[in-house]
JSON list of C-alpha atoms in Angstrom, two decimals:
[
{"chain": "A", "resi": 1, "resn": "MET", "atom": "CA", "xyz": [0.00, 0.00, 0.00]},
{"chain": "A", "resi": 2, "resn": "LEU", "atom": "CA", "xyz": [1.29, 3.44, -0.90]},
{"chain": "A", "resi": 3, "resn": "CYS", "atom": "CA", "xyz": [1.09, 6.34, 1.53]},
{"chain": "A", "resi": 4, "resn": "VAL", "atom": "CA", "xyz": [1.36, 9.78, -0.04]},
{"chain": "A", "resi": 5, "resn": "ALA", "atom": "CA", "xyz": [-0.10, 11.96, 2.68]},
{"chain": "A", "resi": 6, "resn": "GLY", "atom": "CA", "xyz": [1.86, 15.02, 3.75]},
{"chain": "A", "resi": 7, "resn": "SER", "atom": "CA", "xyz": [3.69, 15.03, 7.04]},
{"chain": "A", "resi": 8, "resn": "ALA", "atom": "CA", "xyz": [1.92, 16.37, 10.10]},
{"chain": "A", "resi": 9, "resn": "ALA", "atom": "CA", "xyz": [4.42, 19.11, 10.86]},
{"chain": "A", "resi": 10, "resn": "ALA", "atom": "CA", "xyz": [4.68, 21.10, 7.65]},
{"chain": "A", "resi": 11, "resn": "ALA", "atom": "CA", "xyz": [7.52, 23.53, 7.30]},
{"chain": "A", "resi": 12, "resn": "PRO", "atom": "CA", "xyz": [6.92, 27.10, 6.04]},
{"chain": "A", "resi": 13, "resn": "GLY", "atom": "CA", "xyz": [6.50, 26.99, 2.28]},
{"chain": "A", "resi": 14, "resn": "GLU", "atom": "CA", "xyz": [5.44, 23.35, 2.31]},
{"chain": "A", "resi": 15, "resn": "SER", "atom": "CA", "xyz": [1.67, 23.80, 2.66]},
{"chain": "A", "resi": 16, "resn": "LEU", "atom": "CA", "xyz": [1.13, 24.37, -1.06]},
{"chain": "A", "resi": 17, "resn": "VAL", "atom": "CA", "xyz": [3.54, 21.62, -2.14]},
{"chain": "A", "resi": 18, "resn": "SER", "atom": "CA", "xyz": [2.74, 18.59, 0.03]},
{"chain": "A", "resi": 19, "resn": "ARG", "atom": "CA", "xyz": [3.79, 15.06, -0.74]},
{"chain": "A", "resi": 20, "resn": "TRP", "atom": "CA", "xyz": [0.51, 14.07, -2.39]},
{"chain": "A", "resi": 21, "resn": "LEU", "atom": "CA", "xyz": [0.75, 17.02, -4.78]},
{"chain": "A", "resi": 22, "resn": "LEU", "atom": "CA", "xyz": [4.29, 16.06, -5.73]},
{"chain": "A", "resi": 23, "resn": "PHE", "atom": "CA", "xyz": [3.00, 12.60, -6.53]},
{"chain": "A", "resi": 24, "resn": "VAL", "atom": "CA", "xyz": [0.46, 14.10, -8.92]},
{"chain": "A", "resi": 25, "resn": "LEU", "atom": "CA", "xyz": [3.04, 16.45, -10.44]},
{"chain": "A", "resi": 26, "resn": "ALA", "atom": "CA", "xyz": [5.29, 13.55, -11.31]},
{"chain": "A", "resi": 27, "resn": "LEU", "atom": "CA", "xyz": [2.31, 11.74, -12.75]},
{"chain": "A", "resi": 28, "resn": "VAL", "atom": "CA", "xyz": [1.11, 14.68, -14.80]},
{"chain": "A", "resi": 29, "resn": "LEU", "atom": "CA", "xyz": [4.47, 15.74, -16.18]},
{"chain": "A", "resi": 30, "resn": "ALA", "atom": "CA", "xyz": [6.11, 12.38, -16.74]},
{"chain": "A", "resi": 31, "resn": "ALA", "atom": "CA", "xyz": [3.68, 9.73, -17.88]},
{"chain": "A", "resi": 32, "resn": "PRO", "atom": "CA", "xyz": [0.01, 10.77, -18.07]},
{"chain": "A", "resi": 33, "resn": "ALA", "atom": "CA", "xyz": [-0.83, 8.25, -20.82]},
{"chain": "A", "resi": 34, "resn": "LEU", "atom": "CA", "xyz": [-0.50, 5.27, -18.46]},
{"chain": "A", "resi": 35, "resn": "ALA", "atom": "CA", "xyz": [-2.05, 2.24, -20.16]},
{"chain": "A", "resi": 36, "resn": "SER", "atom": "CA", "xyz": [-3.52, 4.22, -23.05]},
{"chain": "A", "resi": 37, "resn": "PRO", "atom": "CA", "xyz": [-3.96, 2.23, -26.31]},
{"chain": "A", "resi": 38, "resn": "PRO", "atom": "CA", "xyz": [-1.52, 3.00, -29.15]},
{"chain": "A", "resi": 39, "resn": "ASP", "atom": "CA", "xyz": [-4.08, 5.20, -30.93]},
{"chain": "A", "resi": 40, "resn": "GLY", "atom": "CA", "xyz": [-5.22, 6.98, -27.75]},
{"chain": "A", "resi": 41, "resn": "VAL", "atom": "CA", "xyz": [-3.78, 9.70, -25.54]},
{"chain": "A", "resi": 42, "resn": "ALA", "atom": "CA", "xyz": [-0.33, 8.10, -25.72]},
{"chain": "A", "resi": 43, "resn": "ALA", "atom": "CA", "xyz": [-0.19, 8.73, -29.46]},
{"chain": "A", "resi": 44, "resn": "ARG", "atom": "CA", "xyz": [-0.89, 12.45, -28.99]},
{"chain": "A", "resi": 45, "resn": "LEU", "atom": "CA", "xyz": [1.57, 13.16, -26.19]},
{"chain": "A", "resi": 46, "resn": "ARG", "atom": "CA", "xyz": [5.19, 14.08, -26.61]},
{"chain": "A", "resi": 47, "resn": "GLN", "atom": "CA", "xyz": [7.57, 12.51, -24.10]},
{"chain": "A", "resi": 48, "resn": "PRO", "atom": "CA", "xyz": [10.66, 14.78, -24.25]},
{"chain": "A", "resi": 49, "resn": "GLU", "atom": "CA", "xyz": [13.73, 14.08, -22.19]},
{"chain": "A", "resi": 50, "resn": "VAL", "atom": "CA", "xyz": [13.55, 17.62, -20.77]},
{"chain": "A", "resi": 51, "resn": "LEU", "atom": "CA", "xyz": [10.44, 19.68, -20.09]},
{"chain": "A", "resi": 52, "resn": "ARG", "atom": "CA", "xyz": [10.39, 23.18, -18.61]},
{"chain": "A", "resi": 53, "resn": "GLY", "atom": "CA", "xyz": [7.60, 25.59, -17.93]},
{"chain": "A", "resi": 54, "resn": "GLY", "atom": "CA", "xyz": [5.60, 27.66, -15.49]},
{"chain": "A", "resi": 55, "resn": "PHE", "atom": "CA", "xyz": [2.57, 26.79, -13.42]},
{"chain": "A", "resi": 56, "resn": "GLU", "atom": "CA", "xyz": [-0.41, 28.40, -11.73]},
{"chain": "A", "resi": 57, "resn": "GLN", "atom": "CA", "xyz": [-2.17, 26.56, -8.93]},
{"chain": "A", "resi": 58, "resn": "ASP", "atom": "CA", "xyz": [-5.54, 27.20, -7.29]},
{"chain": "A", "resi": 59, "resn": "LYS", "atom": "CA", "xyz": [-6.39, 25.10, -4.25]},
{"chain": "A", "resi": 60, "resn": "GLN", "atom": "CA", "xyz": [-9.98, 25.32, -3.00]},
{"chain": "A", "resi": 61, "resn": "LEU", "atom": "CA", "xyz": [-10.32, 24.25, 0.64]},
{"chain": "A", "resi": 62, "resn": "GLN", "atom": "CA", "xyz": [-13.60, 23.10, 2.10]},
{"chain": "A", "resi": 63, "resn": "GLY", "atom": "CA", "xyz": [-15.24, 25.93, 4.07]},
{"chain": "A", "resi": 64, "resn": "PHE", "atom": "CA", "xyz": [-13.23, 28.74, 2.43]},
{"chain": "A", "resi": 65, "resn": "ARG", "atom": "CA", "xyz": [-14.63, 31.17, -0.12]},
{"chain": "A", "resi": 66, "resn": "ASN", "atom": "CA", "xyz": [-11.44, 31.99, -2.02]},
{"chain": "A", "resi": 67, "resn": "PRO", "atom": "CA", "xyz": [-8.82, 29.53, -3.29]},
{"chain": "A", "resi": 68, "resn": "LEU", "atom": "CA", "xyz": [-5.19, 29.52, -2.22]},
{"chain": "A", "resi": 69, "resn": "ARG", "atom": "CA", "xyz": [-3.16, 30.65, -5.22]},
{"chain": "A", "resi": 70, "resn": "SER", "atom": "CA", "xyz": [0.47, 30.05, -6.06]},
{"chain": "A", "resi": 71, "resn": "SER", "atom": "CA", "xyz": [2.71, 30.16, -9.11]},
{"chain": "A", "resi": 72, "resn": "GLY", "atom": "CA", "xyz": [6.23, 29.30, -10.16]},
{"chain": "A", "resi": 73, "resn": "ASP", "atom": "CA", "xyz": [8.22, 27.14, -12.55]},
{"chain": "A", "resi": 74, "resn": "PHE", "atom": "CA", "xyz": [9.46, 23.57, -12.90]},
{"chain": "A", "resi": 75, "resn": "LEU", "atom": "CA", "xyz": [12.07, 21.40, -14.61]},
{"chain": "A", "resi": 76, "resn": "LEU", "atom": "CA", "xyz": [11.53, 17.72, -15.44]},
{"chain": "A", "resi": 77, "resn": "VAL", "atom": "CA", "xyz": [14.46, 15.57, -16.56]},
{"chain": "A", "resi": 78, "resn": "ARG", "atom": "CA", "xyz": [13.01, 12.20, -17.46]},
{"chain": "A", "resi": 79, "resn": "GLY", "atom": "CA", "xyz": [14.47, 9.33, -15.46]},
{"chain": "A", "resi": 80, "resn": "ARG", "atom": "CA", "xyz": [16.42, 11.82, -13.31]},
{"chain": "A", "resi": 81, "resn": "GLY", "atom": "CA", "xyz": [13.92, 13.86, -11.37]},
{"chain": "A", "resi": 82, "resn": "LEU", "atom": "CA", "xyz": [11.63, 16.87, -11.02]},
{"chain": "A", "resi": 83, "resn": "ALA", "atom": "CA", "xyz": [12.38, 20.32, -9.56]},
{"chain": "A", "resi": 84, "resn": "TRP", "atom": "CA", "xyz": [9.29, 22.33, -8.55]},
{"chain": "A", "resi": 85, "resn": "ASP", "atom": "CA", "xyz": [9.89, 25.94, -7.49]},
{"chain": "A", "resi": 86, "resn": "THR", "atom": "CA", "xyz": [7.11, 28.11, -6.11]},
{"chain": "A", "resi": 87, "resn": "ARG", "atom": "CA", "xyz": [7.79, 31.84, -6.57]},
{"chain": "A", "resi": 88, "resn": "ALA", "atom": "CA", "xyz": [4.56, 33.35, -5.18]},
{"chain": "A", "resi": 89, "resn": "PRO", "atom": "CA", "xyz": [3.06, 33.98, -2.70]},
{"chain": "A", "resi": 90, "resn": "PHE", "atom": "CA", "xyz": [6.35, 32.93, -1.06]},
{"chain": "A", "resi": 91, "resn": "PRO", "atom": "CA", "xyz": [9.42, 31.11, -2.39]},
{"chain": "A", "resi": 92, "resn": "SER", "atom": "CA", "xyz": [9.77, 27.37, -1.88]},
{"chain": "A", "resi": 93, "resn": "GLY", "atom": "CA", "xyz": [11.83, 24.77, -3.74]},
{"chain": "A", "resi": 94, "resn": "THR", "atom": "CA", "xyz": [11.07, 21.04, -3.84]},
{"chain": "A", "resi": 95, "resn": "VAL", "atom": "CA", "xyz": [12.91, 18.25, -5.65]},
{"chain": "A", "resi": 96, "resn": "ILE", "atom": "CA", "xyz": [11.97, 14.66, -6.43]},
{"chain": "A", "resi": 97, "resn": "GLY", "atom": "CA", "xyz": [15.31, 13.04, -7.17]},
{"chain": "A", "resi": 98, "resn": "ALA", "atom": "CA", "xyz": [17.82, 10.37, -6.31]},
{"chain": "A", "resi": 99, "resn": "ARG", "atom": "CA", "xyz": [17.86, 11.25, -2.59]},
{"chain": "A", "resi": 100, "resn": "GLY", "atom": "CA", "xyz": [14.08, 11.33, -2.19]},
{"chain": "A", "resi": 101, "resn": "ILE", "atom": "CA", "xyz": [11.69, 14.27, -1.86]},
{"chain": "A", "resi": 102, "resn": "ILE", "atom": "CA", "xyz": [13.60, 17.29, -0.57]},
{"chain": "A", "resi": 103, "resn": "VAL", "atom": "CA", "xyz": [12.13, 20.67, 0.40]},
{"chain": "A", "resi": 104, "resn": "SER", "atom": "CA", "xyz": [14.29, 23.78, 0.73]},
{"chain": "A", "resi": 105, "resn": "THR", "atom": "CA", "xyz": [13.71, 25.59, 4.03]},
{"chain": "A", "resi": 106, "resn": "PRO", "atom": "CA", "xyz": [13.69, 29.40, 4.47]},
{"chain": "A", "resi": 107, "resn": "ASP", "atom": "CA", "xyz": [16.99, 29.31, 6.37]},
{"chain": "A", "resi": 108, "resn": "GLY", "atom": "CA", "xyz": [18.79, 27.69, 3.43]},
{"chain": "A", "resi": 109, "resn": "GLY", "atom": "CA", "xyz": [18.60, 24.16, 4.78]},
{"chain": "A", "resi": 110, "resn": "GLU", "atom": "CA", "xyz": [16.73, 21.10, 3.56]},
{"chain": "A", "resi": 111, "resn": "ARG", "atom": "CA", "xyz": [13.82, 19.03, 4.85]},
{"chain": "A", "resi": 112, "resn": "VAL", "atom": "CA", "xyz": [13.27, 15.44, 3.72]},
{"chain": "A", "resi": 113, "resn": "LEU", "atom": "CA", "xyz": [9.64, 14.51, 3.01]},
{"chain": "A", "resi": 114, "resn": "ALA", "atom": "CA", "xyz": [10.48, 11.01, 1.77]},
{"chain": "A", "resi": 115, "resn": "ARG", "atom": "CA", "xyz": [13.80, 9.21, 1.53]},
{"chain": "A", "resi": 116, "resn": "ALA", "atom": "CA", "xyz": [14.97, 7.24, -1.49]},
{"chain": "A", "resi": 117, "resn": "ASP", "atom": "CA", "xyz": [13.95, 3.93, 0.14]},
{"chain": "A", "resi": 118, "resn": "ASP", "atom": "CA", "xyz": [10.43, 5.17, 0.97]},
{"chain": "A", "resi": 119, "resn": "PRO", "atom": "CA", "xyz": [7.73, 3.14, -0.90]},
{"chain": "A", "resi": 120, "resn": "ALA", "atom": "CA", "xyz": [6.21, 6.42, -2.10]},
{"chain": "A", "resi": 121, "resn": "GLN", "atom": "CA", "xyz": [9.53, 7.39, -3.63]},
{"chain": "A", "resi": 122, "resn": "ASP", "atom": "CA", "xyz": [9.66, 4.15, -5.63]},
{"chain": "A", "resi": 123, "resn": "LEU", "atom": "CA", "xyz": [6.43, 4.99, -7.40]},
{"chain": "A", "resi": 124, "resn": "LEU", "atom": "CA", "xyz": [7.39, 8.63, -7.82]},
{"chain": "A", "resi": 125, "resn": "MET", "atom": "CA", "xyz": [10.55, 7.62, -9.65]},
{"chain": "A", "resi": 126, "resn": "ALA", "atom": "CA", "xyz": [8.55, 5.13, -11.73]},
{"chain": "A", "resi": 127, "resn": "LEU", "atom": "CA", "xyz": [6.38, 8.08, -12.74]},
{"chain": "A", "resi": 128, "resn": "VAL", "atom": "CA", "xyz": [9.36, 10.26, -13.56]},
{"chain": "A", "resi": 129, "resn": "GLY", "atom": "CA", "xyz": [10.85, 7.39, -15.55]},
{"chain": "A", "resi": 130, "resn": "ALA", "atom": "CA", "xyz": [7.60, 6.78, -17.44]},
{"chain": "A", "resi": 131, "resn": "ASP", "atom": "CA", "xyz": [7.30, 3.19, -16.19]},
{"chain": "A", "resi": 132, "resn": "LEU", "atom": "CA", "xyz": [3.85, 2.62, -17.68]},
{"chain": "A", "resi": 133, "resn": "GLU", "atom": "CA", "xyz": [3.52, -0.94, -16.39]},
{"chain": "A", "resi": 134, "resn": "ALA", "atom": "CA", "xyz": [4.03, 0.20, -12.79]},
{"chain": "A", "resi": 135, "resn": "LEU", "atom": "CA", "xyz": [1.62, 3.10, -13.25]},
{"chain": "A", "resi": 136, "resn": "ALA", "atom": "CA", "xyz": [-1.12, 0.96, -14.76]},
{"chain": "A", "resi": 137, "resn": "ARG", "atom": "CA", "xyz": [-1.11, -1.13, -11.58]},
{"chain": "A", "resi": 138, "resn": "SER", "atom": "CA", "xyz": [-1.90, 1.98, -9.54]},
{"chain": "A", "resi": 139, "resn": "PHE", "atom": "CA", "xyz": [-4.59, 3.67, -11.65]},
{"chain": "A", "resi": 140, "resn": "GLU", "atom": "CA", "xyz": [-7.42, 2.80, -13.97]},
{"chain": "A", "resi": 141, "resn": "THR", "atom": "CA", "xyz": [-8.01, 5.31, -16.75]},
{"chain": "A", "resi": 142, "resn": "GLN", "atom": "CA", "xyz": [-10.92, 6.74, -18.72]},
{"chain": "A", "resi": 143, "resn": "GLU", "atom": "CA", "xyz": [-9.82, 8.74, -21.77]},
{"chain": "A", "resi": 144, "resn": "THR", "atom": "CA", "xyz": [-11.68, 10.96, -24.22]},
{"chain": "A", "resi": 145, "resn": "LEU", "atom": "CA", "xyz": [-10.15, 12.04, -27.54]},
{"chain": "A", "resi": 146, "resn": "LEU", "atom": "CA", "xyz": [-11.25, 15.49, -28.74]},
{"chain": "A", "resi": 147, "resn": "GLU", "atom": "CA", "xyz": [-10.82, 17.40, -31.99]},
{"chain": "A", "resi": 148, "resn": "ASP", "atom": "CA", "xyz": [-7.58, 19.10, -33.06]},
{"chain": "A", "resi": 149, "resn": "GLY", "atom": "CA", "xyz": [-5.40, 16.68, -31.14]},
{"chain": "A", "resi": 150, "resn": "ARG", "atom": "CA", "xyz": [-6.82, 17.55, -27.72]},
{"chain": "A", "resi": 151, "resn": "TRP", "atom": "CA", "xyz": [-7.77, 14.95, -25.09]},
{"chain": "A", "resi": 152, "resn": "ARG", "atom": "CA", "xyz": [-9.01, 14.38, -21.56]},
{"chain": "A", "resi": 153, "resn": "LEU", "atom": "CA", "xyz": [-7.92, 11.64, -19.18]},
{"chain": "A", "resi": 154, "resn": "ARG", "atom": "CA", "xyz": [-9.53, 10.65, -15.88]},
{"chain": "A", "resi": 155, "resn": "LEU", "atom": "CA", "xyz": [-7.47, 8.62, -13.40]},
{"chain": "A", "resi": 156, "resn": "LEU", "atom": "CA", "xyz": [-9.07, 6.57, -10.64]},
{"chain": "A", "resi": 157, "resn": "PRO", "atom": "CA", "xyz": [-6.83, 5.06, -7.93]},
{"chain": "A", "resi": 158, "resn": "ARG", "atom": "CA", "xyz": [-6.87, 1.28, -7.63]},
{"chain": "A", "resi": 159, "resn": "ASP", "atom": "CA", "xyz": [-5.47, 0.72, -4.12]},
{"chain": "A", "resi": 160, "resn": "ALA", "atom": "CA", "xyz": [-6.62, 1.90, -0.72]},
{"chain": "A", "resi": 161, "resn": "GLY", "atom": "CA", "xyz": [-3.51, 3.98, -0.05]},
{"chain": "A", "resi": 162, "resn": "LEU", "atom": "CA", "xyz": [-4.09, 6.19, -3.08]},
{"chain": "A", "resi": 163, "resn": "HIS", "atom": "CA", "xyz": [-7.86, 6.16, -2.72]},
{"chain": "A", "resi": 164, "resn": "SER", "atom": "CA", "xyz": [-7.58, 7.56, 0.81]},
{"chain": "A", "resi": 165, "resn": "VAL", "atom": "CA", "xyz": [-5.95, 10.69, -0.70]},
{"chain": "A", "resi": 166, "resn": "PHE", "atom": "CA", "xyz": [-7.46, 11.11, -4.20]},
{"chain": "A", "resi": 167, "resn": "ALA", "atom": "CA", "xyz": [-11.04, 10.75, -5.35]},
{"chain": "A", "resi": 168, "resn": "SER", "atom": "CA", "xyz": [-9.97, 11.36, -8.94]},
{"chain": "A", "resi": 169, "resn": "VAL", "atom": "CA", "xyz": [-7.40, 13.15, -11.09]},
{"chain": "A", "resi": 170, "resn": "GLU", "atom": "CA", "xyz": [-8.48, 14.65, -14.42]},
{"chain": "A", "resi": 171, "resn": "LEU", "atom": "CA", "xyz": [-5.97, 15.79, -17.04]},
{"chain": "A", "resi": 172, "resn": "ALA", "atom": "CA", "xyz": [-6.45, 17.75, -20.25]},
{"chain": "A", "resi": 173, "resn": "GLY", "atom": "CA", "xyz": [-4.00, 18.66, -22.98]},
{"chain": "A", "resi": 174, "resn": "ASP", "atom": "CA", "xyz": [-2.69, 18.20, -26.49]},
{"chain": "A", "resi": 175, "resn": "GLU", "atom": "CA", "xyz": [0.94, 17.27, -27.16]},
{"chain": "A", "resi": 176, "resn": "HIS", "atom": "CA", "xyz": [1.58, 18.20, -23.50]},
{"chain": "A", "resi": 177, "resn": "VAL", "atom": "CA", "xyz": [-0.54, 18.20, -20.36]},
{"chain": "A", "resi": 178, "resn": "ARG", "atom": "CA", "xyz": [-2.02, 21.68, -20.04]},
{"chain": "A", "resi": 179, "resn": "GLU", "atom": "CA", "xyz": [-4.30, 21.37, -17.00]},
{"chain": "A", "resi": 180, "resn": "VAL", "atom": "CA", "xyz": [-5.00, 18.96, -14.17]},
{"chain": "A", "resi": 181, "resn": "ARG", "atom": "CA", "xyz": [-7.87, 18.90, -11.70]},
{"chain": "A", "resi": 182, "resn": "ILE", "atom": "CA", "xyz": [-7.36, 16.97, -8.46]},
{"chain": "A", "resi": 183, "resn": "GLU", "atom": "CA", "xyz": [-10.37, 15.96, -6.36]},
{"chain": "A", "resi": 184, "resn": "GLU", "atom": "CA", "xyz": [-9.20, 14.92, -2.91]},
{"chain": "A", "resi": 185, "resn": "ALA", "atom": "CA", "xyz": [-10.98, 12.33, -0.81]},
{"chain": "A", "resi": 186, "resn": "GLY", "atom": "CA", "xyz": [-11.70, 14.99, 1.82]},
{"chain": "A", "resi": 187, "resn": "GLY", "atom": "CA", "xyz": [-13.44, 17.30, -0.65]},
{"chain": "A", "resi": 188, "resn": "ASP", "atom": "CA", "xyz": [-10.67, 19.85, -1.39]},
{"chain": "A", "resi": 189, "resn": "THR", "atom": "CA", "xyz": [-9.93, 20.60, -5.05]},
{"chain": "A", "resi": 190, "resn": "THR", "atom": "CA", "xyz": [-6.71, 21.69, -6.75]},
{"chain": "A", "resi": 191, "resn": "VAL", "atom": "CA", "xyz": [-6.44, 22.97, -10.32]},
{"chain": "A", "resi": 192, "resn": "LEU", "atom": "CA", "xyz": [-3.00, 23.22, -11.94]},
{"chain": "A", "resi": 193, "resn": "ARG", "atom": "CA", "xyz": [-2.36, 25.02, -15.23]},
{"chain": "A", "resi": 194, "resn": "PHE", "atom": "CA", "xyz": [0.96, 24.55, -17.04]},
{"chain": "A", "resi": 195, "resn": "LEU", "atom": "CA", "xyz": [2.30, 27.53, -19.01]},
{"chain": "A", "resi": 196, "resn": "GLU", "atom": "CA", "xyz": [4.97, 28.19, -21.63]},
{"chain": "A", "resi": 197, "resn": "LEU", "atom": "CA", "xyz": [6.05, 24.56, -21.89]},
{"chain": "A", "resi": 198, "resn": "ARG", "atom": "CA", "xyz": [9.33, 24.01, -23.73]},
{"chain": "A", "resi": 199, "resn": "THR", "atom": "CA", "xyz": [11.89, 21.27, -24.25]},
{"chain": "A", "resi": 200, "resn": "SER", "atom": "CA", "xyz": [15.01, 23.47, -24.20]},
{"chain": "A", "resi": 201, "resn": "PRO", "atom": "CA", "xyz": [17.52, 24.63, -23.14]},
{"chain": "A", "resi": 202, "resn": "PRO", "atom": "CA", "xyz": [19.11, 21.47, -21.70]},
{"chain": "A", "resi": 203, "resn": "PRO", "atom": "CA", "xyz": [19.61, 21.42, -17.93]},
{"chain": "A", "resi": 204, "resn": "THR", "atom": "CA", "xyz": [22.72, 23.10, -16.55]},
{"chain": "A", "resi": 205, "resn": "ASP", "atom": "CA", "xyz": [25.19, 21.29, -14.31]},
{"chain": "A", "resi": 206, "resn": "ALA", "atom": "CA", "xyz": [23.72, 23.14, -11.33]},
{"chain": "A", "resi": 207, "resn": "GLU", "atom": "CA", "xyz": [20.18, 22.03, -12.24]},
{"chain": "A", "resi": 208, "resn": "LEU", "atom": "CA", "xyz": [21.26, 18.42, -12.59]},
{"chain": "A", "resi": 209, "resn": "ALA", "atom": "CA", "xyz": [23.09, 18.59, -9.26]},
{"chain": "A", "resi": 210, "resn": "ARG", "atom": "CA", "xyz": [19.79, 19.45, -7.55]},
{"chain": "A", "resi": 211, "resn": "LEU", "atom": "CA", "xyz": [18.34, 16.14, -8.73]},
{"chain": "A", "resi": 212, "resn": "ASP", "atom": "CA", "xyz": [21.28, 13.99, -7.59]}
]
């Protein structure tokens, strides 16, 4: 069973980037096609080795009128890891990489959300590495192909560990994922929009070092 819930004592800057959201980010950016047939969503998606872009996130909490909003940028290096950097409303950097899930703290230190040998980390790296067989064991999919190369994909968790966190995850896009809507089991909703997606320039040595 996979546990992806965030830790009880969240550090400043961690509330908008909890472990369950990082799980979805890896899923969305690395291998959203899952077990799609050859002429389905998988045929429409590009799977570049490097993907960069910006994001906007709205998280609607139960009982609150206005959503929590954040924005920033990310870098995905397939098979290596994912760097997710929130710029507003406050800076926060999080990395899914060889050492696990690491959050940068305001004092310049690091906080480990999951170590490399954590079961959650195994699936995260399978997502980053586009291990479709492993992913298909975790989710069942319902896909809809639209005109002009667009598509929608609904993911439903198979096991109790995932189901206790997500009710469903819905993705929409074309050659890349452009938007994802996350319905949590507790009723909260998160919408992520990906902006200015590009496959260059290649990662710098400093960027790669963050993932190691």
